[in-house]
mmCIF file of C-alpha atoms in Angstrom:
data_model
loop_
_atom_site.group_PDB
_atom_site.id
_atom_site.type_symbol
_atom_site.label_atom_id
_atom_site.label_comp_id
_atom_site.label_asym_id
_atom_site.label_seq_id
_atom_site.Cartn_x
_atom_site.Cartn_y
_atom_site.Cartn_z
ATOM 1 C CA MET A 1 124.719 103.323 98.488
ATOM 2 C CA THR A 2 120.926 103.432 98.396
ATOM 3 C CA PRO A 3 119.649 99.940 97.609
ATOM 4 C CA VAL A 4 116.852 99.098 95.191
ATOM 5 C CA LEU A 5 113.638 98.021 96.951
ATOM 6 C CA ARG A 6 110.658 96.335 95.305
ATOM 7 C CA THR A 7 107.066 95.953 96.433
ATOM 8 C CA GLU A 8 104.176 94.258 94.706
ATOM 9 C CA ARG A 9 103.554 97.292 92.472
ATOM 10 C CA LEU A 10 106.455 99.674 93.058
ATOM 11 C CA LEU A 11 110.152 100.089 92.448
ATOM 12 C CA LEU A 12 112.115 102.257 94.884
ATOM 13 C CA ASP A 13 115.480 103.081 93.371
ATOM 14 C CA PRO A 14 118.004 105.917 93.460
ATOM 15 C CA TYR A 15 117.135 109.057 91.540
ATOM 16 C CA THR A 16 118.750 109.712 88.174
ATOM 17 C CA PRO A 17 119.415 113.182 86.714
ATOM 18 C CA GLU A 18 116.537 112.561 84.275
ATOM 19 C CA ASP A 19 114.113 112.564 87.248
ATOM 20 C CA GLU A 20 114.544 116.279 87.945
ATOM 21 C CA GLU A 21 111.359 117.513 86.245
ATOM 22 C CA ALA A 22 109.162 114.840 87.861
ATOM 23 C CA PHE A 23 110.814 115.451 91.273
ATOM 24 C CA VAL A 24 110.224 119.195 91.028
ATOM 25 C CA ALA A 25 106.622 118.659 89.869
ATOM 26 C CA LEU A 26 105.965 116.372 92.872
ATOM 27 C CA PHE A 27 107.503 118.810 95.350
ATOM 28 C CA GLN A 28 105.793 121.818 93.720
ATOM 29 C CA ASP A 29 102.357 120.218 94.100
ATOM 30 C CA THR A 30 101.074 121.964 97.223
ATOM 31 C CA ARG A 31 98.788 119.025 98.006
ATOM 32 C CA VAL A 32 102.021 117.055 98.590
ATOM 33 C CA SER A 33 104.483 119.679 99.816
ATOM 34 C CA ARG A 34 102.155 121.084 102.483
ATOM 35 C CA TRP A 35 102.964 117.951 104.499
ATOM 36 C CA MET A 36 106.720 117.948 103.856
ATOM 37 C CA GLY A 37 109.362 119.764 105.904
ATOM 38 C CA ASP A 38 108.491 123.420 106.200
ATOM 39 C CA GLY A 39 105.824 123.199 103.512
ATOM 40 C CA PRO A 40 105.819 124.457 99.925
ATOM 41 C CA ALA A 41 109.029 125.992 98.577
ATOM 42 C CA ILE A 42 109.777 127.985 95.463
ATOM 43 C CA GLU A 43 110.755 125.990 92.387
ATOM 44 C CA ALA A 44 114.409 127.075 92.556
ATOM 45 C CA GLU A 45 114.668 125.644 96.091
ATOM 46 C CA ASP A 46 113.207 122.300 94.974
ATOM 47 C CA ARG A 47 115.664 122.189 92.062
ATOM 48 C CA ALA A 48 118.530 122.910 94.485
ATOM 49 C CA LEU A 49 117.224 120.163 96.774
ATOM 50 C CA PHE A 50 117.234 117.729 93.855
ATOM 51 C CA GLY A 51 120.828 118.703 93.094
ATOM 52 C CA ARG A 52 121.849 118.099 96.717
ATOM 53 C CA VAL A 53 120.480 114.546 96.481
ATOM 54 C CA PHE A 54 123.417 113.884 94.144
ATOM 55 C CA THR A 55 126.116 116.272 95.414
ATOM 56 C CA LYS A 56 125.596 115.595 99.130
ATOM 57 C CA VAL A 57 123.282 112.702 99.978
ATOM 58 C CA TYR A 58 124.466 110.164 97.391
ATOM 59 C CA ALA A 59 128.026 111.539 97.051
ATOM 60 C CA GLU A 60 128.654 111.381 100.798
ATOM 61 C CA ASP A 61 126.398 108.351 101.453
ATOM 62 C CA LEU A 62 124.520 110.366 104.091
ATOM 63 C CA PHE A 63 121.236 108.416 104.076
ATOM 64 C CA ASP A 64 118.934 106.493 101.758
ATOM 65 C CA VAL A 65 116.711 108.425 99.325
ATOM 66 C CA TRP A 66 114.525 106.774 96.699
ATOM 67 C CA ALA A 67 112.527 107.698 93.664
ATOM 68 C CA VAL A 68 109.266 105.755 93.866
ATOM 69 C CA ARG A 69 108.179 104.412 90.481
ATOM 70 C CA ARG A 70 105.250 102.496 89.114
ATOM 71 C CA ASP A 71 105.452 101.170 85.578
ATOM 72 C CA GLY A 72 108.568 103.291 85.025
ATOM 73 C CA ARG A 73 106.877 106.569 86.040
ATOM 74 C CA LEU A 74 108.063 108.569 89.055
ATOM 75 C CA LEU A 75 105.108 109.037 91.374
ATOM 76 C CA GLY A 76 106.679 109.410 94.792
ATOM 77 C CA HIS A 77 109.636 110.003 97.058
ATOM 78 C CA ALA A 78 110.943 108.076 100.081
ATOM 79 C CA GLU A 79 113.748 108.404 102.628
ATOM 80 C CA ILE A 80 115.014 106.923 105.852
ATOM 81 C CA LYS A 81 117.478 108.994 107.814
ATOM 82 C CA ARG A 82 118.792 109.674 111.261
ATOM 83 C CA THR A 83 117.339 112.842 112.769
ATOM 84 C CA ASP A 84 117.835 114.532 116.108
ATOM 85 C CA GLU A 85 114.150 115.457 116.281
ATOM 86 C CA VAL A 86 113.256 111.818 117.004
ATOM 87 C CA ASP A 87 116.700 110.729 118.240
ATOM 88 C CA GLY A 88 116.654 107.890 115.752
ATOM 89 C CA HIS A 89 115.802 107.024 112.159
ATOM 90 C CA GLU A 90 112.775 108.641 110.579
ATOM 91 C CA ILE A 91 110.890 107.486 107.507
ATOM 92 C CA ILE A 92 109.669 110.071 105.022
ATOM 93 C CA TYR A 93 107.451 109.374 102.046
ATOM 94 C CA ALA A 94 105.359 111.308 99.560
ATOM 95 C CA LEU A 95 103.054 110.168 96.824
ATOM 96 C CA ALA A 96 101.517 112.035 93.888
ATOM 97 C CA PRO A 97 97.834 112.827 94.549
ATOM 98 C CA GLU A 98 96.624 110.750 91.584
ATOM 99 C CA ALA A 99 97.942 107.675 93.429
ATOM 100 C CA TRP A 100 96.335 108.483 96.806
ATOM 101 C CA GLY A 101 93.829 105.995 98.144
ATOM 102 C CA SER A 102 95.257 103.070 96.170
ATOM 103 C CA GLY A 103 97.327 101.439 98.925
ATOM 104 C CA LEU A 104 100.612 102.552 97.372
ATOM 105 C CA GLY A 105 101.465 104.738 100.386
ATOM 106 C CA THR A 106 101.227 101.650 102.563
ATOM 107 C CA GLU A 107 103.539 99.762 100.200
ATOM 108 C CA ILE A 108 106.105 102.573 100.344
ATOM 109 C CA ALA A 109 105.994 102.887 104.124
ATOM 110 C CA GLU A 110 106.175 99.117 104.677
ATOM 111 C CA ALA A 111 109.125 98.813 102.282
ATOM 112 C CA ILE A 112 111.223 101.488 103.973
ATOM 113 C CA VAL A 113 110.324 100.246 107.467
ATOM 114 C CA ALA A 114 111.355 96.700 106.487
ATOM 115 C CA TYR A 115 114.598 98.063 105.062
ATOM 116 C CA GLY A 116 115.221 99.957 108.308
ATOM 117 C CA PHE A 117 114.804 96.791 110.340
ATOM 118 C CA THR A 118 116.579 94.310 108.064
ATOM 119 C CA GLY A 119 118.924 96.445 105.975
ATOM 120 C CA LEU A 120 119.996 98.892 108.658
ATOM 121 C CA GLY A 121 119.467 96.627 111.683
ATOM 122 C CA LEU A 122 117.298 99.161 113.514
ATOM 123 C CA THR A 123 115.122 98.164 116.466
ATOM 124 C CA GLU A 124 112.693 101.044 115.936
ATOM 125 C CA VAL A 125 111.779 103.574 113.286
ATOM 126 C CA HIS A 126 109.949 106.852 113.658
ATOM 127 C CA ALA A 127 107.734 109.161 111.652
ATOM 128 C CA THR A 128 106.746 112.775 112.232
ATOM 129 C CA VAL A 129 103.362 113.802 110.890
ATOM 130 C CA ALA A 130 101.491 117.104 111.000
ATOM 131 C CA ALA A 131 98.381 116.672 113.147
ATOM 132 C CA PRO A 132 95.958 117.565 110.296
ATOM 133 C CA ASN A 133 97.488 114.901 107.990
ATOM 134 C CA THR A 134 94.903 112.309 108.998
ATOM 135 C CA ALA A 135 95.536 110.060 105.977
ATOM 136 C CA SER A 136 99.200 109.560 106.855
ATOM 137 C CA LEU A 137 98.409 109.130 110.548
ATOM 138 C CA ALA A 138 95.843 106.434 109.720
ATOM 139 C CA LEU A 139 98.253 104.664 107.352
ATOM 140 C CA LEU A 140 101.050 104.581 109.939
ATOM 141 C CA THR A 141 98.718 103.378 112.684
ATOM 142 C CA ARG A 142 97.480 100.565 110.410
ATOM 143 C CA ILE A 143 101.031 99.318 109.873
ATOM 144 C CA GLY A 144 101.966 99.264 113.551
ATOM 145 C CA PHE A 145 103.163 102.754 114.465
ATOM 146 C CA ALA A 146 102.083 104.176 117.815
ATOM 147 C CA HIS A 147 101.868 107.811 118.883
ATOM 148 C CA VAL A 148 104.613 108.590 121.410
ATOM 149 C CA ARG A 149 104.595 112.363 121.791
ATOM 150 C CA ASP A 150 103.715 115.707 120.252
ATOM 151 C CA VAL A 151 105.995 118.511 119.152
ATOM 152 C CA ARG A 152 104.660 122.060 119.319
ATOM 153 C CA GLU A 153 106.011 123.905 116.278
ATOM 154 C CA GLU A 154 107.057 127.569 116.238
ATOM 155 C CA ASP A 155 103.944 128.478 114.236
ATOM 156 C CA GLY A 156 101.713 126.923 116.925
ATOM 157 C CA SER A 157 100.902 123.774 114.943
ATOM 158 C CA THR A 158 101.351 120.266 116.316
ATOM 159 C CA THR A 159 103.462 117.466 114.870
ATOM 160 C CA HIS A 160 102.868 113.917 116.093
ATOM 161 C CA VAL A 161 105.850 111.634 116.615
ATOM 162 C CA LEU A 162 105.056 107.973 115.990
ATOM 163 C CA THR A 163 107.258 104.931 116.516
ATOM 164 C CA ARG A 164 107.209 101.350 115.324
ATOM 165 C CA HIS A 165 109.315 98.772 117.131
ATOM 166 C CA ARG A 166 110.845 95.766 115.459
ATOM 167 C CA GLU A 167 109.111 92.558 116.416
ATOM 168 C CA PRO A 168 111.221 90.007 118.310
ATOM 169 C CA ALA A 169 112.425 87.175 116.057
ATOM 170 C CA ALA A 170 110.028 84.677 117.659
ATOM 171 C CA ALA A 171 107.053 86.911 116.860
ATOM 172 C CA ARG A 172 108.062 87.104 113.185
ATOM 173 C CA ARG A 173 107.836 83.331 112.665
ATOM 174 C CA ASP A 174 104.984 82.053 110.573
ATOM 175 C CA PRO A 175 102.442 80.622 113.044
ATOM 176 C CA ARG A 176 101.435 77.995 110.468
ATOM 177 C CA ALA A 177 104.952 76.521 110.694
ATOM 178 C CA MET A 178 104.575 75.651 114.378
#
């Protein structure tokens, strides 16, 4: 069961059926979807994807998927799931363009990374980012991800694979407490 996560300004919780229109609007915004999966899809495919969140992902407890909300309004999407492409768990996040540049992307990424380490007990998490997506690459680098390799896509584009390792317990202690 996907847990509820909270950040300073955001609530990450499971989708509800009432989120369909906002989900589809987010995924239909080409400024967002150009960076997700295989890029923009037709509306019917995004509606089917939303349905599969309930009939497959939640019903079969496949992986964690969150609606990202601020002040009750859906403004993003987040996931952490095992993928063969990185041979481990990958974080995925998207944020509505009106919220870009406000630090909310960092809050989302940090929340799902922390959940991966503490909630799932992972020792590393990964992200795959299209080479031209400089904003996401900068965000991930700022929060401790390092570039590990490139994947050459069928269309000739490049996807960067980044990894963040869990800090050893001793490194996580508050230095002021010593």
